[in-house]
Amino acid sequence: MEVLIAVIKLIIVVVVLSVYVMYATWYERKVIGHMQQRIGPKRVGWHGLLQPIADTIKSFWKEDVIPDRADKPLFWLAPVIAAAFPFAAAVAIPFAPPLHLANGKVFYFSVFHSKIDILYILAMLGLASFGVLMAGVASGGSKYAFTGSQREAAQIVSYEAILALALLNPILMAHSLSIEGIVEAQRHLWFVFYQPFAFVAFVIAMIAATARVPFDLPEAEPELVAGHMTEFSGLKMGLFFFGQYVLIFVVSALASIVFLGGWTGPVLPGVVWYWIKILAFIFMYTWFWGTFPRYRYDQLMDIAWKALLPLMILNILWTGFALAVGLPVF
Amino acid sequence: MEAIMFFILALMSVGGALGVLISKNPYRAAMWMVLSFFGIAGLFVMLHAQFNAMLQIIVYAGAIAVMIMLVMMVMDRRTIEGLKRFNPQPIWPALIGVALLADLGFIAYKFKIDLSNAGKNLTLNGSNTQMIGEVLFKHYLLPFEVTAIILLVALIGAVVLTKKDIN
């Protein structure tokens, strides 16, 4: 019975996220269009609402080009890994607050639930970068792809550390690694008010970890064509996009759970609050895309290692000290 | 069911380790290594040590394997291809390997490992984050700190050595 429920949940998660990815592209093009005083997609369907479906069908029928010098098995594996691990992270993200049933059991709206949710999500985020790394290696010595994935590797290593350090402060305060525990600890006041620096560091690191503007160095169009995706075509390239958008959803949900109190909030029901927060973060991504110029590579590394890392270590020391002596404001 | 899971995971970890040795392409070898780490993390999960399993993936697969990939990407392509994969003196490492294998076999014989127990969780109380923290930071604080300092020394030593090389 439990297995059956888990399989049904899994199918629902995959379907919902697939539709989400399709419409995320539409939404992004629309928002970025209005930010640049254009209209965005308009022709296919009402306000371009059928555009993502047309794009999906188009990507199915595109010719699948594989370079002669490509490492064939890795070339096939790279897009699969790039799409699979973000989904693996997403199965631990709840879609709604847990439901307390009449017989004392708790129904969780996430496929996978454990005491170490946060660590699991971090682990899957770390593994997701292997898709990009493999893509660069498998492209058969294409310089653009290789440089792109080289940048991605350095960026991921730097910013995963910042991501984990920024998450450590709320974890210390909540004494828990599970999503429910962390949300429960924020019933009275969200952690963003206790840990503003950690929140800012987390937002910067989450944009860098998903390689979006202003930190989209791995696929910087003017320099690298399309970075690690240069040699991939059709559905394979689509899978990379899939992975990236699911990753954006995962980190947005993580940020809203850990720093903005998840499903806690006044007046409105929990589910509504939860999705408002997630969608606000997803909007923030598009907003930054329309606003910020890209950072240079040395600036990217300086931000991580010279600014954020020392600040986060100081922050953790301060949080630990405050918790140890029992200061009222943590 | 548990036994099947155990053998799949064991195959993943051992097969991955073999792949590291056998594959000629260094990047593929790194990927095999990640598979091996994944299998070991799965074995940790089967022992109800989820914390260790996740740290295994985050630290080894997520950080160290990525670092290895990064180093290979920064290195010159021809340098990598010209590297010798096998030691010209195979006898001593082979002897050490045989000794280790014999040791493992002896342990297996001594403790009478029963294959019908494969995959069953034989830990006493399971392990959790809090217990690991208490053991590490209360009982073994000094060795833990010493390890940290040794790692720091190794890090600084590596930086010093490479700096000298450039000059």
Tab-separated table of C-alpha atoms in Angstrom:
chain	number	residue	atom	x	y	z
A	1	MET	CA	0.000	0.000	0.000
A	2	GLU	CA	2.738	2.443	0.970
A	3	VAL	CA	4.678	1.545	-2.146
A	4	LEU	CA	1.596	2.173	-4.273
A	5	ILE	CA	1.054	5.589	-2.666
A	6	ALA	CA	4.717	6.459	-3.212
A	7	VAL	CA	4.538	5.471	-6.885
A	8	ILE	CA	1.383	7.555	-7.397
A	9	LYS	CA	3.059	10.508	-5.664
A	10	LEU	CA	6.123	10.066	-7.837
A	11	ILE	CA	4.064	10.113	-11.036
A	12	ILE	CA	2.223	13.219	-9.859
A	13	VAL	CA	5.497	14.987	-9.017
A	14	VAL	CA	6.995	14.190	-12.416
A	15	VAL	CA	3.867	15.311	-14.295
A	16	VAL	CA	3.430	18.495	-12.265
A	17	LEU	CA	7.087	19.445	-12.612
A	18	SER	CA	7.096	18.723	-16.347
A	19	VAL	CA	4.113	20.992	-16.890
A	20	TYR	CA	5.727	23.513	-14.575
A	21	VAL	CA	8.930	23.517	-16.649
A	22	MET	CA	6.957	24.024	-19.875
A	23	TYR	CA	5.065	26.971	-18.464
A	24	ALA	CA	8.101	28.351	-16.661
A	25	THR	CA	9.664	29.018	-20.063
A	26	TRP	CA	6.486	30.771	-21.230
A	27	TYR	CA	6.285	32.777	-18.008
A	28	GLU	CA	9.931	33.748	-18.188
A	29	ARG	CA	9.688	34.922	-21.788
A	30	LYS	CA	6.544	36.853	-20.987
A	31	VAL	CA	7.980	38.573	-17.900
A	32	ILE	CA	11.309	39.345	-19.525
A	33	GLY	CA	9.425	40.676	-22.552
A	34	HIS	CA	7.435	43.125	-20.458
A	35	MET	CA	10.562	44.165	-18.571
A	36	GLN	CA	12.166	45.045	-21.898
A	37	GLN	CA	8.963	46.774	-23.139
A	38	ARG	CA	8.076	43.999	-25.550
A	39	ILE	CA	5.015	41.774	-25.488
A	40	GLY	CA	6.588	38.313	-25.489
A	41	PRO	CA	4.914	35.225	-26.989
A	42	LYS	CA	1.492	36.153	-28.353
A	43	ARG	CA	0.720	34.195	-31.532
A	44	VAL	CA	0.130	30.592	-30.423
A	45	GLY	CA	-3.004	30.430	-28.333
A	46	TRP	CA	-4.419	33.092	-26.021
A	47	HIS	CA	-1.472	35.310	-24.960
A	48	GLY	CA	0.856	32.630	-26.251
A	49	LEU	CA	-0.361	30.036	-23.746
A	50	LEU	CA	0.075	27.196	-26.247
A	51	GLN	CA	3.622	28.286	-27.121
A	52	PRO	CA	5.344	25.876	-24.647
A	53	ILE	CA	3.388	22.937	-26.086
A	54	ALA	CA	4.441	23.926	-29.605
A	55	ASP	CA	8.054	24.222	-28.443
A	56	THR	CA	7.954	20.796	-26.800
A	57	ILE	CA	6.554	19.132	-29.925
A	58	LYS	CA	9.170	20.944	-32.012
A	59	SER	CA	12.020	19.696	-29.820
A	60	PHE	CA	10.764	16.102	-30.237
A	61	TRP	CA	11.120	16.297	-34.029
A	62	LYS	CA	14.474	18.028	-34.184
A	63	GLU	CA	17.377	16.187	-35.704
A	64	ASP	CA	19.574	14.596	-33.074
A	65	VAL	CA	23.163	15.454	-33.981
A	66	ILE	CA	26.012	13.589	-32.275
A	67	PRO	CA	29.551	14.789	-32.993
A	68	ASP	CA	31.887	12.181	-34.510
A	69	ARG	CA	34.494	12.582	-31.812
A	70	ALA	CA	31.993	12.518	-28.969
A	71	ASP	CA	32.317	9.972	-26.185
A	72	LYS	CA	29.039	8.231	-27.085
A	73	PRO	CA	27.978	6.616	-23.760
A	74	LEU	CA	28.790	9.736	-21.759
A	75	PHE	CA	27.099	11.872	-24.417
A	76	TRP	CA	23.881	9.934	-23.847
A	77	LEU	CA	24.274	9.834	-20.097
A	78	ALA	CA	24.996	13.546	-19.552
A	79	PRO	CA	21.501	14.948	-20.301
A	80	VAL	CA	19.878	12.098	-18.391
A	81	ILE	CA	21.915	12.860	-15.278
A	82	ALA	CA	21.379	16.595	-15.675
A	83	ALA	CA	17.613	16.022	-15.626
A	84	ALA	CA	17.391	13.084	-13.202
A	85	PHE	CA	19.138	14.498	-10.139
A	86	PRO	CA	17.109	17.728	-9.924
A	87	PHE	CA	14.017	15.503	-9.988
A	88	ALA	CA	15.598	13.348	-7.278
A	89	ALA	CA	15.996	16.491	-5.180
A	90	ALA	CA	12.425	17.561	-5.931
A	91	VAL	CA	10.905	14.370	-4.518
A	92	ALA	CA	11.892	15.548	-1.028
A	93	ILE	CA	10.225	18.943	-1.488
A	94	PRO	CA	6.688	18.939	-0.054
A	95	PHE	CA	3.979	20.357	-2.301
A	96	ALA	CA	1.782	21.295	0.649
A	97	PRO	CA	1.960	21.210	4.462
A	98	PRO	CA	1.659	17.714	5.985
A	99	LEU	CA	-1.870	16.555	6.676
A	100	HIS	CA	-2.699	15.140	10.130
A	101	LEU	CA	-5.179	12.344	9.503
A	102	ALA	CA	-7.912	11.283	11.903
A	103	ASN	CA	-6.216	7.969	12.809
A	104	GLY	CA	-3.134	9.763	14.135
A	105	LYS	CA	-1.035	9.262	11.042
A	106	VAL	CA	0.552	12.085	9.075
A	107	PHE	CA	0.209	12.322	5.309
A	108	TYR	CA	3.189	14.001	3.683
A	109	PHE	CA	2.868	15.758	0.344
A	110	SER	CA	6.399	14.774	-0.630
A	111	VAL	CA	7.396	11.414	-2.081
A	112	PHE	CA	10.399	10.993	0.158
A	113	HIS	CA	10.363	12.020	3.768
A	114	SER	CA	13.089	11.533	6.347
A	115	LYS	CA	14.819	13.190	9.257
A	116	ILE	CA	17.585	14.501	7.032
A	117	ASP	CA	15.639	16.090	4.166
A	118	ILE	CA	17.921	19.119	3.916
A	119	LEU	CA	21.079	17.009	3.611
A	120	TYR	CA	19.387	14.814	1.000
A	121	ILE	CA	18.442	17.834	-1.102
A	122	LEU	CA	21.962	19.248	-0.805
A	123	ALA	CA	23.452	15.914	-1.867
A	124	MET	CA	21.227	15.704	-4.939
A	125	LEU	CA	21.996	19.316	-5.871
A	126	GLY	CA	25.685	18.479	-5.711
A	127	LEU	CA	25.258	15.451	-7.950
A	128	ALA	CA	23.207	17.397	-10.505
A	129	SER	CA	26.360	19.242	-11.590
A	130	PHE	CA	27.812	15.996	-12.931
A	131	GLY	CA	25.470	16.213	-15.904
A	132	VAL	CA	27.090	19.471	-16.953
A	133	LEU	CA	30.613	18.195	-16.242
A	134	MET	CA	29.964	15.068	-18.270
A	135	ALA	CA	28.511	17.117	-21.116
A	136	GLY	CA	31.737	19.092	-21.420
A	137	VAL	CA	33.898	15.987	-21.345
A	138	ALA	CA	31.719	13.998	-23.741
A	139	SER	CA	31.478	16.694	-26.409
A	140	GLY	CA	34.658	15.427	-28.049
A	141	GLY	CA	37.020	18.298	-27.402
A	142	SER	CA	34.623	21.100	-28.326
A	143	LYS	CA	36.270	24.129	-26.749
A	144	TYR	CA	33.054	25.931	-25.914
A	145	ALA	CA	31.538	22.944	-24.178
A	146	PHE	CA	34.758	22.166	-22.352
A	147	THR	CA	35.265	25.725	-21.101
A	148	GLY	CA	31.622	25.923	-20.095
A	149	SER	CA	31.699	22.823	-17.982
A	150	GLN	CA	35.067	23.758	-16.519
A	151	ARG	CA	33.529	27.010	-15.319
A	152	GLU	CA	30.510	25.144	-14.003
A	153	ALA	CA	32.727	22.804	-11.981
A	154	ALA	CA	34.579	25.622	-10.262
A	155	GLN	CA	31.392	27.580	-9.701
A	156	ILE	CA	29.502	24.631	-8.227
A	157	VAL	CA	32.311	23.711	-5.844
A	158	SER	CA	32.563	27.292	-4.599
A	159	TYR	CA	28.895	28.005	-4.212
A	160	GLU	CA	27.757	24.641	-2.860
A	161	ALA	CA	30.011	25.374	0.105
A	162	ILE	CA	28.372	28.779	0.589
A	163	LEU	CA	24.917	27.207	0.196
A	164	ALA	CA	25.640	24.643	2.903
A	165	LEU	CA	27.219	27.202	5.250
A	166	ALA	CA	24.261	29.556	4.841
A	167	LEU	CA	21.862	26.695	5.612
A	168	LEU	CA	23.848	25.791	8.710
A	169	ASN	CA	22.639	28.841	10.679
A	170	PRO	CA	18.907	28.012	10.497
A	171	ILE	CA	19.720	24.338	11.075
A	172	LEU	CA	21.624	25.269	14.245
A	173	MET	CA	18.696	27.335	15.429
A	174	ALA	CA	16.048	24.735	14.589
A	175	HIS	CA	18.050	21.774	15.987
A	176	SER	CA	16.674	19.754	13.110
A	177	LEU	CA	17.527	18.643	9.589
A	178	SER	CA	13.987	17.829	8.548
A	179	ILE	CA	11.758	20.229	6.637
A	180	GLU	CA	8.914	19.882	9.145
A	181	GLY	CA	11.249	20.545	12.068
A	182	ILE	CA	12.636	23.683	10.498
A	183	VAL	CA	9.196	25.033	9.615
A	184	GLU	CA	7.961	24.205	13.116
A	185	ALA	CA	10.844	26.192	14.627
A	186	GLN	CA	9.727	29.295	12.684
A	187	ARG	CA	6.158	29.349	13.937
A	188	HIS	CA	6.621	32.641	15.783
A	189	LEU	CA	9.187	34.455	13.655
A	190	TRP	CA	10.772	33.508	10.358
A	191	PHE	CA	14.495	32.843	10.298
A	192	VAL	CA	15.059	35.594	7.754
A	193	PHE	CA	14.664	38.088	10.634
A	194	TYR	CA	17.194	36.264	12.812
A	195	GLN	CA	19.631	35.526	9.999
A	196	PRO	CA	19.471	38.274	7.360
A	197	PHE	CA	23.094	37.777	6.299
A	198	ALA	CA	22.665	34.050	5.879
A	199	PHE	CA	19.545	34.710	3.811
A	200	VAL	CA	21.344	37.103	1.459
A	201	ALA	CA	24.248	34.672	1.126
A	202	PHE	CA	21.815	31.841	0.419
A	203	VAL	CA	20.039	33.795	-2.313
A	204	ILE	CA	23.350	34.691	-3.993
A	205	ALA	CA	24.594	31.112	-3.709
A	206	MET	CA	21.349	29.621	-5.003
A	207	ILE	CA	21.463	31.757	-8.130
A	208	ALA	CA	25.088	30.765	-8.683
A	209	ALA	CA	24.369	27.095	-7.990
A	210	THR	CA	21.670	27.064	-10.672
A	211	ALA	CA	23.940	29.073	-13.023
A	212	ARG	CA	21.447	31.824	-13.821
A	213	VAL	CA	21.963	35.531	-14.521
A	214	PRO	CA	24.031	37.290	-13.115
A	215	PHE	CA	26.112	34.148	-12.533
A	216	ASP	CA	25.418	32.285	-15.783
A	217	LEU	CA	29.107	31.985	-16.646
A	218	PRO	CA	28.877	28.315	-17.771
A	219	GLU	CA	26.568	29.251	-20.650
A	220	ALA	CA	27.549	32.858	-21.282
A	221	GLU	CA	26.109	33.361	-24.791
A	222	PRO	CA	28.459	36.059	-26.143
A	223	GLU	CA	31.565	34.097	-25.152
A	224	LEU	CA	30.667	30.423	-25.235
A	225	VAL	CA	27.729	29.996	-27.702
A	226	ALA	CA	25.721	27.878	-25.247
A	227	GLY	CA	28.450	26.593	-22.939
A	228	HIS	CA	28.114	22.935	-22.041
A	229	MET	CA	25.029	22.540	-24.258
A	230	THR	CA	26.736	23.651	-27.476
A	231	GLU	CA	26.982	20.184	-29.035
A	232	PHE	CA	23.610	18.937	-27.838
A	233	SER	CA	20.497	19.215	-29.936
A	234	GLY	CA	16.800	18.441	-29.848
A	235	LEU	CA	15.509	16.530	-26.874
A	236	LYS	CA	18.949	16.204	-25.280
A	237	MET	CA	19.243	19.971	-24.988
A	238	GLY	CA	15.668	20.039	-23.742
A	239	LEU	CA	16.657	17.732	-20.894
A	240	PHE	CA	19.332	20.192	-19.768
A	241	PHE	CA	16.703	22.934	-19.641
A	242	PHE	CA	14.440	20.589	-17.733
A	243	GLY	CA	17.101	19.989	-15.133
A	244	GLN	CA	17.840	23.659	-14.738
A	245	TYR	CA	14.220	24.708	-14.254
A	246	VAL	CA	13.497	21.908	-11.790
A	247	LEU	CA	16.630	22.967	-9.922
A	248	ILE	CA	15.292	26.510	-9.746
A	249	PHE	CA	12.058	25.179	-8.274
A	250	VAL	CA	13.963	23.095	-5.714
A	251	VAL	CA	16.186	25.899	-4.444
A	252	SER	CA	13.260	28.336	-4.399
A	253	ALA	CA	11.255	25.919	-2.262
A	254	LEU	CA	14.279	25.349	-0.039
A	255	ALA	CA	14.762	29.081	0.473
A	256	SER	CA	11.115	29.613	1.335
A	257	ILE	CA	11.114	26.650	3.737
A	258	VAL	CA	14.346	27.436	5.540
A	259	PHE	CA	14.255	31.226	5.688
A	260	LEU	CA	10.666	32.352	5.074
A	261	GLY	CA	8.871	29.902	7.315
A	262	GLY	CA	7.498	27.543	4.676
A	263	TRP	CA	3.752	27.291	5.164
A	264	THR	CA	3.545	29.556	8.229
A	265	GLY	CA	1.980	32.981	7.825
A	266	PRO	CA	-0.960	35.043	9.013
A	267	VAL	CA	-4.563	35.043	7.719
A	268	LEU	CA	-4.170	32.953	4.531
A	269	PRO	CA	-4.037	29.125	4.691
A	270	GLY	CA	-0.630	27.450	4.717
A	271	VAL	CA	-0.649	26.094	1.179
A	272	VAL	CA	-1.319	29.536	-0.265
A	273	TRP	CA	1.515	31.116	1.718
A	274	TYR	CA	3.866	28.340	0.725
A	275	TRP	CA	3.235	28.720	-2.995
A	276	ILE	CA	3.272	32.513	-2.849
A	277	LYS	CA	6.779	32.337	-1.396
A	278	ILE	CA	8.028	29.795	-3.941
A	279	LEU	CA	6.577	31.722	-6.868
A	280	ALA	CA	8.073	34.941	-5.509
A	281	PHE	CA	11.525	33.347	-5.611
A	282	ILE	CA	10.929	32.055	-9.129
A	283	PHE	CA	9.861	35.576	-10.136
A	284	MET	CA	13.018	36.899	-8.492
A	285	TYR	CA	15.088	34.757	-10.860
A	286	THR	CA	13.430	36.343	-13.906
A	287	TRP	CA	13.653	39.768	-12.345
A	288	PHE	CA	17.409	39.408	-11.843
A	289	TRP	CA	17.702	38.154	-15.410
A	290	GLY	CA	16.134	41.341	-16.664
A	291	THR	CA	18.125	43.611	-14.375
A	292	PHE	CA	21.683	42.492	-13.757
A	293	PRO	CA	24.660	42.313	-16.122
A	294	ARG	CA	26.814	39.212	-15.955
A	295	TYR	CA	29.722	39.111	-13.526
A	296	ARG	CA	33.255	38.498	-14.702
A	297	TYR	CA	34.789	35.180	-13.757
A	298	ASP	CA	37.315	36.514	-11.240
A	299	GLN	CA	34.566	38.594	-9.635
A	300	LEU	CA	32.467	35.450	-9.283
A	301	MET	CA	35.266	33.682	-7.440
A	302	ASP	CA	36.055	36.746	-5.310
A	303	ILE	CA	32.438	36.992	-4.158
A	304	ALA	CA	32.455	33.372	-3.041
A	305	TRP	CA	35.850	32.976	-1.423
A	306	LYS	CA	36.792	36.480	-0.289
A	307	ALA	CA	33.456	37.892	0.775
A	308	LEU	CA	30.797	35.261	1.438
A	309	LEU	CA	32.922	32.479	2.946
A	310	PRO	CA	34.550	34.549	5.748
A	311	LEU	CA	31.262	36.318	6.460
A	312	MET	CA	29.391	33.027	6.719
A	313	ILE	CA	32.004	31.530	9.047
A	314	LEU	CA	31.764	34.597	11.280
A	315	ASN	CA	27.983	34.277	11.150
A	316	ILE	CA	28.129	30.634	12.225
A	317	LEU	CA	30.529	31.473	15.054
A	318	TRP	CA	28.176	34.220	16.225
A	319	THR	CA	25.106	31.994	15.977
A	320	GLY	CA	26.848	29.235	17.902
A	321	PHE	CA	28.013	31.655	20.562
A	322	ALA	CA	24.579	33.220	20.919
A	323	LEU	CA	22.910	29.808	21.154
A	324	ALA	CA	25.472	28.608	23.700
A	325	VAL	CA	25.018	31.565	26.075
A	326	GLY	CA	21.278	31.719	25.376
A	327	LEU	CA	20.877	35.231	24.036
A	328	PRO	CA	17.218	36.098	23.395
A	329	VAL	CA	17.875	37.327	19.845
A	330	PHE	CA	19.785	34.397	18.462
B	1	MET	CA	14.077	-8.024	-0.909
B	2	GLU	CA	16.762	-6.608	1.367
B	3	ALA	CA	19.268	-9.141	0.135
B	4	ILE	CA	18.560	-8.161	-3.493
B	5	MET	CA	19.037	-4.483	-2.632
B	6	PHE	CA	22.232	-5.316	-0.808
B	7	PHE	CA	23.686	-7.209	-3.746
B	8	ILE	CA	22.743	-4.460	-6.205
B	9	LEU	CA	24.458	-1.873	-4.002
B	10	ALA	CA	27.459	-4.123	-3.438
B	11	LEU	CA	27.743	-4.616	-7.187
B	12	MET	CA	27.565	-0.854	-7.674
B	13	SER	CA	30.346	-0.130	-5.188
B	14	VAL	CA	32.667	-2.947	-6.232
B	15	GLY	CA	31.929	-2.559	-9.942
B	16	GLY	CA	32.482	1.178	-9.706
B	17	ALA	CA	35.820	0.654	-8.000
B	18	LEU	CA	36.815	-1.852	-10.691
B	19	GLY	CA	35.746	0.615	-13.358
B	20	VAL	CA	38.112	3.224	-11.906
B	21	LEU	CA	40.982	0.787	-12.355
B	22	ILE	CA	40.053	-0.563	-15.757
B	23	SER	CA	38.726	2.391	-17.753
B	24	LYS	CA	41.334	4.081	-19.915
B	25	ASN	CA	39.648	7.459	-20.073
B	26	PRO	CA	40.390	9.401	-16.853
B	27	TYR	CA	37.053	11.228	-16.964
B	28	ARG	CA	35.191	7.943	-17.190
B	29	ALA	CA	37.253	6.662	-14.287
B	30	ALA	CA	36.043	9.638	-12.226
B	31	MET	CA	32.455	8.785	-13.145
B	32	TRP	CA	32.962	5.176	-12.083
B	33	MET	CA	34.267	6.474	-8.788
B	34	VAL	CA	31.069	8.475	-8.268
B	35	LEU	CA	29.062	5.294	-8.907
B	36	SER	CA	31.147	3.520	-6.289
B	37	PHE	CA	30.514	6.296	-3.743
B	38	PHE	CA	26.837	6.044	-4.549
B	39	GLY	CA	26.829	2.337	-3.802
B	40	ILE	CA	28.588	2.875	-0.482
B	41	ALA	CA	26.085	5.583	0.437
B	42	GLY	CA	23.322	3.083	-0.334
B	43	LEU	CA	24.936	0.573	2.014
B	44	PHE	CA	24.977	3.238	4.729
B	45	VAL	CA	21.261	3.823	4.175
B	46	MET	CA	20.644	0.088	4.570
B	47	LEU	CA	22.398	0.305	7.941
B	48	HIS	CA	20.011	3.134	8.933
B	49	ALA	CA	22.946	5.544	8.964
B	50	GLN	CA	21.283	8.111	6.709
B	51	PHE	CA	23.432	10.958	8.019
B	52	ASN	CA	26.629	9.167	7.028
B	53	ALA	CA	25.102	8.267	3.668
B	54	MET	CA	24.249	11.862	2.835
B	55	LEU	CA	27.647	13.111	3.993
B	56	GLN	CA	29.234	10.415	1.850
B	57	ILE	CA	27.445	11.790	-1.208
B	58	ILE	CA	27.905	15.490	-0.370
B	59	VAL	CA	31.580	15.287	0.583
B	60	TYR	CA	32.948	12.532	-1.636
B	61	ALA	CA	30.731	12.597	-4.719
B	62	GLY	CA	29.662	16.237	-4.567
B	63	ALA	CA	32.932	17.864	-3.611
B	64	ILE	CA	35.941	15.595	-3.989
B	65	ALA	CA	34.921	13.950	-7.266
B	66	VAL	CA	34.007	17.357	-8.726
B	67	MET	CA	37.418	18.619	-7.598
B	68	ILE	CA	39.134	15.724	-9.341
B	69	MET	CA	37.175	16.447	-12.523
B	70	LEU	CA	38.073	20.119	-12.245
B	71	VAL	CA	41.778	19.378	-11.856
B	72	MET	CA	41.690	17.106	-14.913
B	73	MET	CA	39.914	19.776	-16.922
B	74	VAL	CA	42.431	22.458	-15.968
B	75	MET	CA	45.357	20.190	-16.854
B	76	ASP	CA	46.583	20.015	-20.412
B	77	ARG	CA	44.730	17.411	-22.439
B	78	ARG	CA	47.903	15.822	-23.753
B	79	THR	CA	49.449	15.653	-20.298
B	80	ILE	CA	46.484	13.630	-19.117
B	81	GLU	CA	46.634	11.312	-22.102
B	82	GLY	CA	50.380	10.823	-21.624
B	83	LEU	CA	50.072	9.847	-17.979
B	84	LYS	CA	51.045	6.289	-17.144
B	85	ARG	CA	48.170	4.394	-15.669
B	86	PHE	CA	50.151	1.565	-14.133
B	87	ASN	CA	53.166	1.519	-11.888
B	88	PRO	CA	56.272	-0.042	-13.454
B	89	GLN	CA	56.861	-1.938	-10.198
B	90	PRO	CA	53.677	-3.947	-9.765
B	91	ILE	CA	54.954	-6.492	-7.277
B	92	TRP	CA	54.865	-4.587	-3.999
B	93	PRO	CA	51.388	-3.085	-4.439
B	94	ALA	CA	50.163	-6.501	-5.549
B	95	LEU	CA	51.609	-8.046	-2.394
B	96	ILE	CA	49.903	-5.437	-0.241
B	97	GLY	CA	46.663	-6.115	-2.073
B	98	VAL	CA	46.959	-9.849	-1.521
B	99	ALA	CA	47.736	-9.269	2.155
B	100	LEU	CA	44.637	-7.061	2.520
B	101	LEU	CA	42.495	-9.639	0.761
B	102	ALA	CA	43.853	-12.397	2.996
B	103	ASP	CA	43.146	-10.228	6.012
B	104	LEU	CA	39.549	-9.666	4.923
B	105	GLY	CA	39.130	-13.360	4.245
B	106	PHE	CA	40.533	-14.198	7.675
B	107	ILE	CA	38.120	-11.752	9.333
B	108	ALA	CA	35.224	-13.212	7.374
B	109	TYR	CA	36.261	-16.706	8.489
B	110	LYS	CA	36.827	-15.717	12.098
B	111	PHE	CA	33.498	-13.948	12.529
B	112	LYS	CA	31.640	-16.609	10.540
B	113	ILE	CA	29.896	-14.178	8.198
B	114	ASP	CA	26.530	-15.613	7.280
B	115	LEU	CA	25.417	-14.707	3.768
B	116	SER	CA	21.770	-15.194	4.700
B	117	ASN	CA	22.132	-12.030	6.800
B	118	ALA	CA	22.998	-9.975	3.715
B	119	GLY	CA	21.204	-6.652	3.705
B	120	LYS	CA	19.655	-7.041	7.151
B	121	ASN	CA	20.127	-4.124	9.483
B	122	LEU	CA	22.313	-5.516	12.241
B	123	THR	CA	23.082	-2.231	14.000
B	124	LEU	CA	22.043	-1.938	17.606
B	125	ASN	CA	20.108	1.276	17.747
B	126	GLY	CA	20.542	2.839	14.340
B	127	SER	CA	22.550	6.010	14.252
B	128	ASN	CA	21.477	9.576	14.139
B	129	THR	CA	22.886	13.028	13.742
B	130	GLN	CA	22.763	13.867	17.423
B	131	MET	CA	24.645	10.737	18.491
B	132	ILE	CA	27.390	11.346	15.941
B	133	GLY	CA	27.713	14.915	17.169
B	134	GLU	CA	27.917	13.839	20.796
B	135	VAL	CA	30.549	11.187	20.149
B	136	LEU	CA	32.597	13.460	17.911
B	137	PHE	CA	32.481	16.633	19.974
B	138	LYS	CA	32.305	15.273	23.515
B	139	HIS	CA	34.303	12.066	23.692
B	140	TYR	CA	36.721	12.503	20.834
B	141	LEU	CA	37.100	16.268	20.682
B	142	LEU	CA	40.902	16.311	20.816
B	143	PRO	CA	41.522	13.727	18.047
B	144	PHE	CA	38.911	15.510	15.954
B	145	GLU	CA	40.646	18.866	16.297
B	146	VAL	CA	44.036	17.289	15.632
B	147	THR	CA	42.669	15.778	12.414
B	148	ALA	CA	41.363	19.175	11.371
B	149	ILE	CA	44.773	20.758	11.942
B	150	ILE	CA	46.538	17.981	10.021
B	151	LEU	CA	44.213	18.581	7.071
B	152	LEU	CA	44.885	22.318	7.262
B	153	VAL	CA	48.638	21.669	7.283
B	154	ALA	CA	48.274	19.449	4.218
B	155	LEU	CA	46.285	22.179	2.458
B	156	ILE	CA	48.820	24.892	3.195
B	157	GLY	CA	51.646	22.540	2.283
B	158	ALA	CA	50.082	21.914	-1.103
B	159	VAL	CA	49.741	25.651	-1.730
B	160	VAL	CA	53.374	26.266	-0.737
B	161	LEU	CA	54.661	23.455	-2.959
B	162	THR	CA	52.750	24.614	-6.041
B	163	LYS	CA	53.775	28.250	-5.512
B	164	LYS	CA	57.430	27.212	-5.489
B	165	ASP	CA	56.929	25.330	-8.713
B	166	ILE	CA	55.680	28.412	-10.546
B	167	ASN	CA	58.665	30.534	-9.507
